[in-house]
Tab-separated table of N, CA, C and O in Angstrom:
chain	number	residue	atom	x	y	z
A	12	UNK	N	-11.224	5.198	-10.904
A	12	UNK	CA	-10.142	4.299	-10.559
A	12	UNK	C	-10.726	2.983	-10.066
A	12	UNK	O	-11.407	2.952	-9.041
A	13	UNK	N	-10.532	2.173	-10.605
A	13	UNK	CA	-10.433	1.012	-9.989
A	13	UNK	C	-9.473	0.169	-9.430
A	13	UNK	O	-8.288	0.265	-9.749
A	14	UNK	N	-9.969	-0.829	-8.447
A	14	UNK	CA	-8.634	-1.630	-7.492
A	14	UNK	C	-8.817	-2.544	-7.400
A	14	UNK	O	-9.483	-2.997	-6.469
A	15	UNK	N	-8.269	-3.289	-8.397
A	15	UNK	CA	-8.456	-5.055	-8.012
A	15	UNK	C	-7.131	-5.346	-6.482
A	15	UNK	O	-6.188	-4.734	-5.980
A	16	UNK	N	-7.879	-6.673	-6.274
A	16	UNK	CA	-6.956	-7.277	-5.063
A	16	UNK	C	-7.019	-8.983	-5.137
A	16	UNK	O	-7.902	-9.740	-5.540
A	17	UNK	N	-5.991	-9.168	-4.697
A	17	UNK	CA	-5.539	-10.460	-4.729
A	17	UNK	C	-4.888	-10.741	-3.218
A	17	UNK	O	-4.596	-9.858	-2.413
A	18	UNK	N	-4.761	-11.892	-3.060
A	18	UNK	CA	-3.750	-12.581	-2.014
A	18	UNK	C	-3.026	-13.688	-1.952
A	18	UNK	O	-3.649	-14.748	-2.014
A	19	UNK	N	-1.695	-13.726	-1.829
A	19	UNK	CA	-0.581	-14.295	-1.907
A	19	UNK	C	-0.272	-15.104	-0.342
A	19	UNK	O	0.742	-14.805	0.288
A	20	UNK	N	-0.664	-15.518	-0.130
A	20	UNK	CA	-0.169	-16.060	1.327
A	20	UNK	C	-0.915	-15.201	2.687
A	20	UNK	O	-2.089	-15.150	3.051
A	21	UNK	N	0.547	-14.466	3.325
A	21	UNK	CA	0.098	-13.550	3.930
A	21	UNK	C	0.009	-11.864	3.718
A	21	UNK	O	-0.266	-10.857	4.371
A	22	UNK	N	0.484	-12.307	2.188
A	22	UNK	CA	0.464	-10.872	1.728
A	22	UNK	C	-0.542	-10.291	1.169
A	22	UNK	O	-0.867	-11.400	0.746
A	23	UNK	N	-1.305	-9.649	0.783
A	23	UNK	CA	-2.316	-8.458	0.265
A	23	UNK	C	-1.871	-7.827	-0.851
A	23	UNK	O	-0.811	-7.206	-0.769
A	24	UNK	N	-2.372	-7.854	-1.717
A	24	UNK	CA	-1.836	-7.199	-3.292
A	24	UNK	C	-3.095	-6.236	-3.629
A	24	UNK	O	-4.253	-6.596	-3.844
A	25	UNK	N	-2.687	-5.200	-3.623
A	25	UNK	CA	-3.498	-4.200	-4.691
A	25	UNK	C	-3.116	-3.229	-5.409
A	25	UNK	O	-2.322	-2.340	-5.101
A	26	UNK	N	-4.094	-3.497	-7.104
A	26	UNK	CA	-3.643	-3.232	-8.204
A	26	UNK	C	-4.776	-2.035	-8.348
A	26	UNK	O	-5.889	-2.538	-8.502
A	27	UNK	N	-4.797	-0.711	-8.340
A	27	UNK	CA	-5.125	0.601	-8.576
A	27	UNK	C	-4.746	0.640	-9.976
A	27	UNK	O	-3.668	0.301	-10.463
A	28	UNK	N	-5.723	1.076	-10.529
A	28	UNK	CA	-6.014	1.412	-12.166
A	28	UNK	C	-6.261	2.987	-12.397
A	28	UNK	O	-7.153	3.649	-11.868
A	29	UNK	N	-5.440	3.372	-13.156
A	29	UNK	CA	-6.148	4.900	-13.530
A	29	UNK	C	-5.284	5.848	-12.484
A	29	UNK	O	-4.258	5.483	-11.910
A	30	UNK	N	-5.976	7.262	-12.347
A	30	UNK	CA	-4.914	7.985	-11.865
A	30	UNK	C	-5.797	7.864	-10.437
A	30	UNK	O	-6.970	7.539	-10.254
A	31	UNK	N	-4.666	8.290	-9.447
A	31	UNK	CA	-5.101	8.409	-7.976
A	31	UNK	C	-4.795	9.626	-7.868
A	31	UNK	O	-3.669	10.059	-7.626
A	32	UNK	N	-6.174	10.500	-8.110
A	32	UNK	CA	-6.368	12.126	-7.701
A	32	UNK	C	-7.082	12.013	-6.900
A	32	UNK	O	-7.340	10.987	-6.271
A	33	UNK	N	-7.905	13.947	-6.690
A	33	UNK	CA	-8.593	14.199	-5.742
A	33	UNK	C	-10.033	13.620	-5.492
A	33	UNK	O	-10.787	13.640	-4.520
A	34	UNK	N	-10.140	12.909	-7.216
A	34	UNK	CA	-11.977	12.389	-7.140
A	34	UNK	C	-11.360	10.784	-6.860
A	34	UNK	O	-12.166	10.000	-6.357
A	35	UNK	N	-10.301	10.391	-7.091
A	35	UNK	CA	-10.172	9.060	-6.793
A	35	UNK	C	-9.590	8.784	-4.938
A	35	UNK	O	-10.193	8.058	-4.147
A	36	UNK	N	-8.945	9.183	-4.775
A	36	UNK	CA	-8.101	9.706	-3.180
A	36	UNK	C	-9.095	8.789	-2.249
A	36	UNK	O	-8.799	7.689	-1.780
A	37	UNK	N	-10.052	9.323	-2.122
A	37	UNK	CA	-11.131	8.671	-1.060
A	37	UNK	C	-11.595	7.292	-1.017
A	37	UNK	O	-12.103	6.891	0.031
A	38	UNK	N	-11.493	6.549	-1.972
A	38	UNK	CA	-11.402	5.492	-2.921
A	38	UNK	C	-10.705	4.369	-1.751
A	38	UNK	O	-11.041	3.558	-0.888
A	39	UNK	N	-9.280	5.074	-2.522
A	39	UNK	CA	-8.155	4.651	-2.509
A	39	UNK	C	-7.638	4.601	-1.006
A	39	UNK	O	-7.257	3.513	-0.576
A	40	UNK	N	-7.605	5.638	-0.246
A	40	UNK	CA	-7.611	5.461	1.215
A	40	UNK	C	-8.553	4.465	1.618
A	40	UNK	O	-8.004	3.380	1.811
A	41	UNK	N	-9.440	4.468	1.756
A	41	UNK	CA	-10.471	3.462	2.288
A	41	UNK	C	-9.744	2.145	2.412
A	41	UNK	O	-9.520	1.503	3.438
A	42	UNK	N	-9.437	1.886	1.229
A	42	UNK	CA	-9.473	0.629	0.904
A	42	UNK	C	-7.977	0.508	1.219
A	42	UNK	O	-7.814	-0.711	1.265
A	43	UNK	N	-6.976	1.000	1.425
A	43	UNK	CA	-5.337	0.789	1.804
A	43	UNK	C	-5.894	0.533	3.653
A	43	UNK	O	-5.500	-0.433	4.305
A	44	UNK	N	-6.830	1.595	4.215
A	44	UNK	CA	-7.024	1.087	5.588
A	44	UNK	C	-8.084	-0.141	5.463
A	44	UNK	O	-7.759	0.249	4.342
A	45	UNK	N	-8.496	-0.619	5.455
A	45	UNK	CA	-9.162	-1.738	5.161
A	45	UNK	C	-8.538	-2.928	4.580
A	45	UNK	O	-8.788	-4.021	5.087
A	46	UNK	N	-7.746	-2.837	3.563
A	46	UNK	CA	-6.802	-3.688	3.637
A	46	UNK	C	-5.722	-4.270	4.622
A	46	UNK	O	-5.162	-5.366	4.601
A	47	UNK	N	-5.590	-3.152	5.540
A	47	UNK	CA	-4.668	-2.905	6.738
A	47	UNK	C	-5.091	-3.288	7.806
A	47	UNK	O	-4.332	-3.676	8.694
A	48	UNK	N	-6.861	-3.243	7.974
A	48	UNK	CA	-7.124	-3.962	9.035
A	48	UNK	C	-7.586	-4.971	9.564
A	48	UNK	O	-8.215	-5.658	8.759
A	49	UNK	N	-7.529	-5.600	11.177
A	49	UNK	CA	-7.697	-6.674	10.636
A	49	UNK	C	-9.816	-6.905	10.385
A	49	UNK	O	-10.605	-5.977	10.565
A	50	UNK	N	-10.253	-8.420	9.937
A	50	UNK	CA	-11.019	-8.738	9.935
A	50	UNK	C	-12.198	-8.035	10.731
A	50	UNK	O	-13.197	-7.344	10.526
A	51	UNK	N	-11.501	-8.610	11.734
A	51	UNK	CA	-12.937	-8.095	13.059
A	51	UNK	C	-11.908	-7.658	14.395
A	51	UNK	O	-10.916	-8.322	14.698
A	52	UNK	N	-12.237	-6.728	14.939
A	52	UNK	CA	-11.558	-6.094	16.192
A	52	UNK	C	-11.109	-7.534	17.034
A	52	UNK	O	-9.921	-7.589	17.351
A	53	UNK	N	-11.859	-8.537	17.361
A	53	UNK	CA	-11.517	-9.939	17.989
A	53	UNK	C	-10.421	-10.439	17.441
A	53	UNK	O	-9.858	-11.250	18.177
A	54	UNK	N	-9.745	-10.192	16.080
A	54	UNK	CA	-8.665	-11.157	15.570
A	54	UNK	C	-7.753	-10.453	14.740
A	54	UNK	O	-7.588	-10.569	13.526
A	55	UNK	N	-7.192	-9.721	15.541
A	55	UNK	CA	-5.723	-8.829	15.057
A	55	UNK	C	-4.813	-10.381	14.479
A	55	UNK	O	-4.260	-10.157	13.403
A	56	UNK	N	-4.686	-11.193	14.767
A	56	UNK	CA	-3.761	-11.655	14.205
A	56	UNK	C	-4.361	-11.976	12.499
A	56	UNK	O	-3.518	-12.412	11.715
A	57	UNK	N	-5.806	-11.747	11.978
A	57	UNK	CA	-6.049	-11.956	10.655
A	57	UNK	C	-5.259	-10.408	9.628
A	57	UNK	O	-5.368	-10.191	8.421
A	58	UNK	N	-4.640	-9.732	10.499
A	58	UNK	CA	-4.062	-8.473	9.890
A	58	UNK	C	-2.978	-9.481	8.649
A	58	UNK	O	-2.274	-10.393	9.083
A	59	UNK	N	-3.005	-9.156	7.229
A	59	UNK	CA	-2.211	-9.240	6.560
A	59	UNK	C	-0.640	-9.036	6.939
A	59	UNK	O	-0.435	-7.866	7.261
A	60	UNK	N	0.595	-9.902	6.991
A	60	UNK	CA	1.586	-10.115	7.039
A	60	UNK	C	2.168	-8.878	6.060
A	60	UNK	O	3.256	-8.560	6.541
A	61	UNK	N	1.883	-8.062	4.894
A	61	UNK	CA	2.438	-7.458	3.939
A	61	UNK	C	1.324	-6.900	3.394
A	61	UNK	O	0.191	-7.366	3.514
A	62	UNK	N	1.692	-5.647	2.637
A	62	UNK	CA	0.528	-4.928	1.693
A	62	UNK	C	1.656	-5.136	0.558
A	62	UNK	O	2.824	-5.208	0.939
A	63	UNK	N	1.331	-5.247	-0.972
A	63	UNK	CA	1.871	-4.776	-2.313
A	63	UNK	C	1.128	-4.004	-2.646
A	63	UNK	O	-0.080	-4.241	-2.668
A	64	UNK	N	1.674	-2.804	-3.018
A	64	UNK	CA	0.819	-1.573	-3.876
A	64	UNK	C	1.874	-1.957	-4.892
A	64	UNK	O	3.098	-1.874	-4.796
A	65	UNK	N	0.681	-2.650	-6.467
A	65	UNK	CA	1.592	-2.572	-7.680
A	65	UNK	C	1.153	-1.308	-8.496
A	65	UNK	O	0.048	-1.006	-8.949
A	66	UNK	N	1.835	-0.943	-8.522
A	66	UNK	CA	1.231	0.478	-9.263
A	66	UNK	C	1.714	1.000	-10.684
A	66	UNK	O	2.207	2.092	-10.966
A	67	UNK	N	1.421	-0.140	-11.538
A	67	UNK	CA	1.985	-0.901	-12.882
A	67	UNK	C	1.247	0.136	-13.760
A	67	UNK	O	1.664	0.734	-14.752
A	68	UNK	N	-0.188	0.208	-13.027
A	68	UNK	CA	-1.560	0.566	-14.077
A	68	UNK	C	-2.128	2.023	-13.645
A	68	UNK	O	-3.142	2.445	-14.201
A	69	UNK	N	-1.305	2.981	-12.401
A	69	UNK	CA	-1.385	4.227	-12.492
A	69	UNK	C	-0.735	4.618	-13.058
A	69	UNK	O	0.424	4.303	-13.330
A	70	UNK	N	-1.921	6.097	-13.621
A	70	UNK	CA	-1.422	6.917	-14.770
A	70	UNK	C	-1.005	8.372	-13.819
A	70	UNK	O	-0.130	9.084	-14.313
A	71	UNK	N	-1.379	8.640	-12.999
A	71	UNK	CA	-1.444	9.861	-12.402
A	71	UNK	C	-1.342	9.628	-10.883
A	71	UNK	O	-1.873	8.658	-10.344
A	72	UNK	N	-0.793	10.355	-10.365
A	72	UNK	CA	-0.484	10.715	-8.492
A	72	UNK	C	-0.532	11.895	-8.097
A	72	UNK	O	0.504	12.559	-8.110
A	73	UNK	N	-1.492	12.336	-7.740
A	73	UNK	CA	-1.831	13.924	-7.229
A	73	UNK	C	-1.530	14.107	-5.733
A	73	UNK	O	-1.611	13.156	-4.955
A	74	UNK	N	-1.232	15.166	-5.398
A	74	UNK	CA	-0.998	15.308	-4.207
A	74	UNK	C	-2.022	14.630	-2.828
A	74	UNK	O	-1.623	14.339	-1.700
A	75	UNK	N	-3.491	14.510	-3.405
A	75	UNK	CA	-4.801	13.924	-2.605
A	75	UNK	C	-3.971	12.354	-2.570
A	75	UNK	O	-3.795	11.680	-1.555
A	76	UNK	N	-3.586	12.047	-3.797
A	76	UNK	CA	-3.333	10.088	-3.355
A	76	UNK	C	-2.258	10.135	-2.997
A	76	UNK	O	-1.804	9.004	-2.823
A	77	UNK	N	-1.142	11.414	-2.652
A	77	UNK	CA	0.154	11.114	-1.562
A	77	UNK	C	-0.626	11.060	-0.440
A	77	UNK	O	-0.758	10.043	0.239
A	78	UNK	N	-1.222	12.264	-0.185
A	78	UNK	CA	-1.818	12.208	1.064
A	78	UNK	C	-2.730	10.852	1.562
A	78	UNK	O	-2.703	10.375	2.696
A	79	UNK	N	-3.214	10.558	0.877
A	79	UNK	CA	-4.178	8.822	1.284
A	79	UNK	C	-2.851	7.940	1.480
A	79	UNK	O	-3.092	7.059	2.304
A	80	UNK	N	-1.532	7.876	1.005
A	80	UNK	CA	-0.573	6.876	1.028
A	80	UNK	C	0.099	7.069	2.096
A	80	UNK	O	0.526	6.138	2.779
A	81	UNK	N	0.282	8.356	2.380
A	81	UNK	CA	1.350	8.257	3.915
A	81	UNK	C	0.309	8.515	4.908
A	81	UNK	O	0.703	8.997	5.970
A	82	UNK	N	-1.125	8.258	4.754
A	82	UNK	CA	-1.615	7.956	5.902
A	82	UNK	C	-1.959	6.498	6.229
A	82	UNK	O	-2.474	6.008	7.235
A	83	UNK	N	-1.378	5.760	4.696
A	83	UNK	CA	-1.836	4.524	5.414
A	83	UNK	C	-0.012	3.930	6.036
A	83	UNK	O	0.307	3.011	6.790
A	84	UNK	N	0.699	4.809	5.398
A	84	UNK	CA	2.625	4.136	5.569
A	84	UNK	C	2.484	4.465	7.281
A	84	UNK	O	2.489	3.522	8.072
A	85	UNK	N	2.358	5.916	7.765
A	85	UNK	CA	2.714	6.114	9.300
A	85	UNK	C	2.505	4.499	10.124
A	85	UNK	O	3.305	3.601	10.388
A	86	UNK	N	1.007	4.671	10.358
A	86	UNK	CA	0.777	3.089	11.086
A	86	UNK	C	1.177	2.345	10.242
A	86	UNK	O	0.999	1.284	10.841
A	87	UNK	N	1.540	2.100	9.404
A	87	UNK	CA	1.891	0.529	8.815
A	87	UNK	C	3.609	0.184	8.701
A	87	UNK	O	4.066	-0.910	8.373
A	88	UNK	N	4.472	1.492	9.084
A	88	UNK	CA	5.545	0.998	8.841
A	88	UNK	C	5.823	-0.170	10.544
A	88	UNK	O	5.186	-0.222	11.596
A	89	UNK	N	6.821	-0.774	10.145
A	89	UNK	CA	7.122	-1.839	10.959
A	89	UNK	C	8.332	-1.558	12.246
A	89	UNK	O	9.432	-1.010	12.181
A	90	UNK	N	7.586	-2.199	13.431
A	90	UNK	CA	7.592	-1.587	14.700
A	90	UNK	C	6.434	-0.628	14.886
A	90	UNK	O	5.702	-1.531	15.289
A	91	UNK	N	5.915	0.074	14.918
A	91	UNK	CA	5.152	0.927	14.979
A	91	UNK	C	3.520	-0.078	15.378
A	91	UNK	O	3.160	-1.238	15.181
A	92	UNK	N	2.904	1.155	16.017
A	92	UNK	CA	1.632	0.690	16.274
A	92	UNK	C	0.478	1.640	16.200
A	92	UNK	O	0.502	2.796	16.622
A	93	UNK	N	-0.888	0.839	15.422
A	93	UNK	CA	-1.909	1.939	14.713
A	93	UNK	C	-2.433	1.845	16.280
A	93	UNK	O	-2.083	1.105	17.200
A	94	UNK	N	-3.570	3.065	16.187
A	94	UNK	CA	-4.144	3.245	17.106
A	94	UNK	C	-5.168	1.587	17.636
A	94	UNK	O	-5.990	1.816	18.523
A	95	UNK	N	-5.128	0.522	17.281
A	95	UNK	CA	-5.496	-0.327	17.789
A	95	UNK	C	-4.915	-1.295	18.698
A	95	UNK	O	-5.432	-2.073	19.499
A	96	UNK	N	-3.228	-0.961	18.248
A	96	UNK	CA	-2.286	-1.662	19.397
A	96	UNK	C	-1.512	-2.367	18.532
A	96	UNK	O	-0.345	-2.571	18.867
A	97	UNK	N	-1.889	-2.766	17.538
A	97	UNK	CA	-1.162	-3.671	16.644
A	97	UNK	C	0.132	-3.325	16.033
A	97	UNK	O	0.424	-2.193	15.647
A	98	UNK	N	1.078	-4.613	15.949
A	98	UNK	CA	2.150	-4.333	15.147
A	98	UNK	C	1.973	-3.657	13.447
A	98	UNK	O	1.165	-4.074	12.618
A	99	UNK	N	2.626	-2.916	13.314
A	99	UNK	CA	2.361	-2.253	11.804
A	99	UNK	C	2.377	-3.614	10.612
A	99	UNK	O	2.465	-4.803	10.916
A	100	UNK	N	2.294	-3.193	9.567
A	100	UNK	CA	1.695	-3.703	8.515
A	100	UNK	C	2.968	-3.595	7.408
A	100	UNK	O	3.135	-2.403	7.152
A	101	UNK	N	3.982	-4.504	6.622
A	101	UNK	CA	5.035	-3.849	6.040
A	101	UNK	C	4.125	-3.457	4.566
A	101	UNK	O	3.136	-4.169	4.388
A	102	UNK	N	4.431	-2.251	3.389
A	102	UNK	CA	4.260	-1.618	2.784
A	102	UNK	C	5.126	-1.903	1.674
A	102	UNK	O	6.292	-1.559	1.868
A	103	UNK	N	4.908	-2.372	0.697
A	103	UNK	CA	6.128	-2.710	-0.171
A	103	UNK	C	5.271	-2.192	-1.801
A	103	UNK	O	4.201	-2.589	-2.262
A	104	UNK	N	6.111	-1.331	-2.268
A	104	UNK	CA	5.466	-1.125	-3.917
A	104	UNK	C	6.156	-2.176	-5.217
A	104	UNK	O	7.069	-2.972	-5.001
A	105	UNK	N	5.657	-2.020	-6.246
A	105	UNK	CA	5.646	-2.781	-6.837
A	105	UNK	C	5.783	-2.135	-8.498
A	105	UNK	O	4.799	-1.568	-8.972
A	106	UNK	N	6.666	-2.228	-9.066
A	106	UNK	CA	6.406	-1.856	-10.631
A	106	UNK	C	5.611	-0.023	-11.165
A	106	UNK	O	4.999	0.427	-12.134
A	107	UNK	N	6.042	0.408	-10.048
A	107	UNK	CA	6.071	1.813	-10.126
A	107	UNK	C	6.506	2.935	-11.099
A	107	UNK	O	7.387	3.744	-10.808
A	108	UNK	N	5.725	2.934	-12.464
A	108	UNK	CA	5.755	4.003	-13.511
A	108	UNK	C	6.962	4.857	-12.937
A	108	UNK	O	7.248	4.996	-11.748
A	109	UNK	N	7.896	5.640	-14.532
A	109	UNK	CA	8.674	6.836	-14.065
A	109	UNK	C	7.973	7.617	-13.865
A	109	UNK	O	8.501	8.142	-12.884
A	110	UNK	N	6.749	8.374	-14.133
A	110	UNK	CA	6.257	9.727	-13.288
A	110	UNK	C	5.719	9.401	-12.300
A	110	UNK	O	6.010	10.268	-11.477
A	111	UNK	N	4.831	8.365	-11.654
A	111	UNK	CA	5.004	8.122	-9.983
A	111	UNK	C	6.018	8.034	-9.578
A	111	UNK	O	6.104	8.913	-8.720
A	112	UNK	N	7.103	7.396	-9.651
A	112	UNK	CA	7.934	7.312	-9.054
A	112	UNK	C	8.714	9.026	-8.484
A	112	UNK	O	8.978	9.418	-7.348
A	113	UNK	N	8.919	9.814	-10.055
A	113	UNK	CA	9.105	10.773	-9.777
A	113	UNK	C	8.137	11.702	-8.959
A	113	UNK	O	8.432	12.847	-8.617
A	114	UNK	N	6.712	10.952	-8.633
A	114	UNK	CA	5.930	12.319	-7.399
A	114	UNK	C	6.476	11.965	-6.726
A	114	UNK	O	7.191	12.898	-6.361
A	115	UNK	N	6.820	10.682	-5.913
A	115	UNK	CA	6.679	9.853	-4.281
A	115	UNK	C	8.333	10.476	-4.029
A	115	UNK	O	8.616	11.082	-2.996
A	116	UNK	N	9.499	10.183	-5.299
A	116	UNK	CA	10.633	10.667	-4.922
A	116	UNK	C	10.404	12.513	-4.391
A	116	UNK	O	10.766	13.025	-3.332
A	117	UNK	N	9.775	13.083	-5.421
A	117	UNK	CA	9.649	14.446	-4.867
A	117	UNK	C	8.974	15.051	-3.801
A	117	UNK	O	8.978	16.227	-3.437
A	118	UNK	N	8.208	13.755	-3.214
A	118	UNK	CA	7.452	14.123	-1.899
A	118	UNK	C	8.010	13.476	-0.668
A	118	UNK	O	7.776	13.808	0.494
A	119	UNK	N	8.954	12.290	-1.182
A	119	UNK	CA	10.011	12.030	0.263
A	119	UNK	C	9.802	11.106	0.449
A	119	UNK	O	10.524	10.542	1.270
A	120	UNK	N	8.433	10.162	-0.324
A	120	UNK	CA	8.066	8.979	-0.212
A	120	UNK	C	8.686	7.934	-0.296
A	120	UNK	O	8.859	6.948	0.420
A	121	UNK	N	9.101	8.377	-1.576
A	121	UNK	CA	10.198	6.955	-2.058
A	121	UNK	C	11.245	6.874	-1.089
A	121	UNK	O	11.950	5.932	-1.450
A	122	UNK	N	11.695	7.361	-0.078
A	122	UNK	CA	12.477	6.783	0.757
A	122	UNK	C	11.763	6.391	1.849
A	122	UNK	O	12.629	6.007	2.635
A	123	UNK	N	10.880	6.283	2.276
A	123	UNK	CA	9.425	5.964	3.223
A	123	UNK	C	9.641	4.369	2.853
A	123	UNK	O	10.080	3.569	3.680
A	124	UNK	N	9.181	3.917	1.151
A	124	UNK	CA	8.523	2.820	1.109
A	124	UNK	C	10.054	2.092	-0.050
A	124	UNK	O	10.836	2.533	-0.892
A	125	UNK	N	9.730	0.705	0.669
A	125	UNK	CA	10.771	-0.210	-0.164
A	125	UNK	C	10.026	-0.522	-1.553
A	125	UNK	O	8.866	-0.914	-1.420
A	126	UNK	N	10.440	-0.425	-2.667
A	126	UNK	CA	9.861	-0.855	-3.870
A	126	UNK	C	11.185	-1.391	-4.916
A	126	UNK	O	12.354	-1.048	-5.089
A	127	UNK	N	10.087	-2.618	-5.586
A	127	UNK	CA	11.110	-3.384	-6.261
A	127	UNK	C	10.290	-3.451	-7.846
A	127	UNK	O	9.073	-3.272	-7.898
A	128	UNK	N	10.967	-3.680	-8.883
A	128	UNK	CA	10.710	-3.381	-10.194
A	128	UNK	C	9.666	-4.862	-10.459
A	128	UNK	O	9.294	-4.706	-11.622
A	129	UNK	N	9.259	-5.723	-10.123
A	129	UNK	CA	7.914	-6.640	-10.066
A	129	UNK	C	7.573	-7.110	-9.133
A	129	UNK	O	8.022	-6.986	-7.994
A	130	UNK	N	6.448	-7.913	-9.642
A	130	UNK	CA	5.145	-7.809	-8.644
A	130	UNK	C	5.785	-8.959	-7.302
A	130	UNK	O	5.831	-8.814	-6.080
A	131	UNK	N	6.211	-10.085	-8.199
A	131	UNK	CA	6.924	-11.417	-7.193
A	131	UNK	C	7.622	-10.891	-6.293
A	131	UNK	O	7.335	-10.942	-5.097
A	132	UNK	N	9.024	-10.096	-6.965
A	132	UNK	CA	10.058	-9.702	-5.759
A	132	UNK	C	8.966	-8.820	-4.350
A	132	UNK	O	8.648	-9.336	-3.279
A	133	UNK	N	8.710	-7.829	-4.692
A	133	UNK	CA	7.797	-7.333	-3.976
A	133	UNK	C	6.808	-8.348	-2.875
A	133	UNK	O	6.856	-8.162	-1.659
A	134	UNK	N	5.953	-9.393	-3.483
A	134	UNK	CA	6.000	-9.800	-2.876
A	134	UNK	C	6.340	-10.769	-1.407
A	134	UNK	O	5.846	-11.060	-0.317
A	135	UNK	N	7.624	-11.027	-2.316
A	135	UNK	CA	8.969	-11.834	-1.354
A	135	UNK	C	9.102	-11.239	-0.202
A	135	UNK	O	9.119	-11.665	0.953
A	136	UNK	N	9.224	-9.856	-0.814
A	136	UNK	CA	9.248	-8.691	0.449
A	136	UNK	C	8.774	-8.495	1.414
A	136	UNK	O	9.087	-8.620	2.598
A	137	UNK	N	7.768	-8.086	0.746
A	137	UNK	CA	6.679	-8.172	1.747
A	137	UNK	C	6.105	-8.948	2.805
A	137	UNK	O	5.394	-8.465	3.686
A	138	UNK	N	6.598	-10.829	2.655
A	138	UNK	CA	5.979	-11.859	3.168
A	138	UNK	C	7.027	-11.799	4.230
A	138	UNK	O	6.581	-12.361	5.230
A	139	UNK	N	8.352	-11.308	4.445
A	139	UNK	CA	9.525	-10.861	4.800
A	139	UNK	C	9.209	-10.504	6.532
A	139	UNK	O	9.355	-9.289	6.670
A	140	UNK	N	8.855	-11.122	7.783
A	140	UNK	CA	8.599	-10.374	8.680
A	140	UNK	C	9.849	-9.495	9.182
A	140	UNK	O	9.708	-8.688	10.101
């Protein structure tokens, strides 16, 4: 799997390629918390305003990349605070295939995370405090 990333303002875009299973999962977490945090422990305010997960270009969602996703949604939904103190991080998907869509709906996700059918709206969203 690969994950390109981009940035929109104050938003954070990443584009995951390929399926997010159990050999990809570890990957993929990493880099959703890392995206999530900020810069350097000194400058919480460099924390990204928004994450986009466009997930245009996954083929597959195994139970390992639910699990990497609602560990990065808990701390990141809004109000909430990660163990560093910080305000959460909003979570917005993006162009979400019918069989992802159908794991995240069957795992409870899709009502967890706001997602909009492209990448812009999503972003809008996201930039959205």
């Amino acid at each position: 799997m690969q994950i390109a990333e981009e940035a929109r303002g104050d938003v954070m875009i990443l584009r995951p390629v390929g399926p997010i299973d159990s050999a990809a999962a570890p990957r993929f977490e990493a880099r959703l918390f890392a995206a999530l945090a900020p810069a350097t422990p000194d400058e919480p305010e460099k924390v990204p305003g928004g994450l986009v997960l466009d997930l245009s270009a996954v083929t597959q969602l195994t139970p390992a990349g639910l699990r990497s996703l609602l560990l990065a949604v808990r701390p990141a939904r809004p109000g909430t605070a990660s163990a560093g103190g910080r305000k959460g991080v909003r979570i917005v998907l993006a162009a979400v295939p019918g069989p992802v869509r159908a794991v995240l709906e069957e795992a409870g996700l899709a009502a967890l995370l706001e997602s909009h059918g492209d990448l812009d709206a999503a972003v809008r969203a996201a930039s959205q405090h």
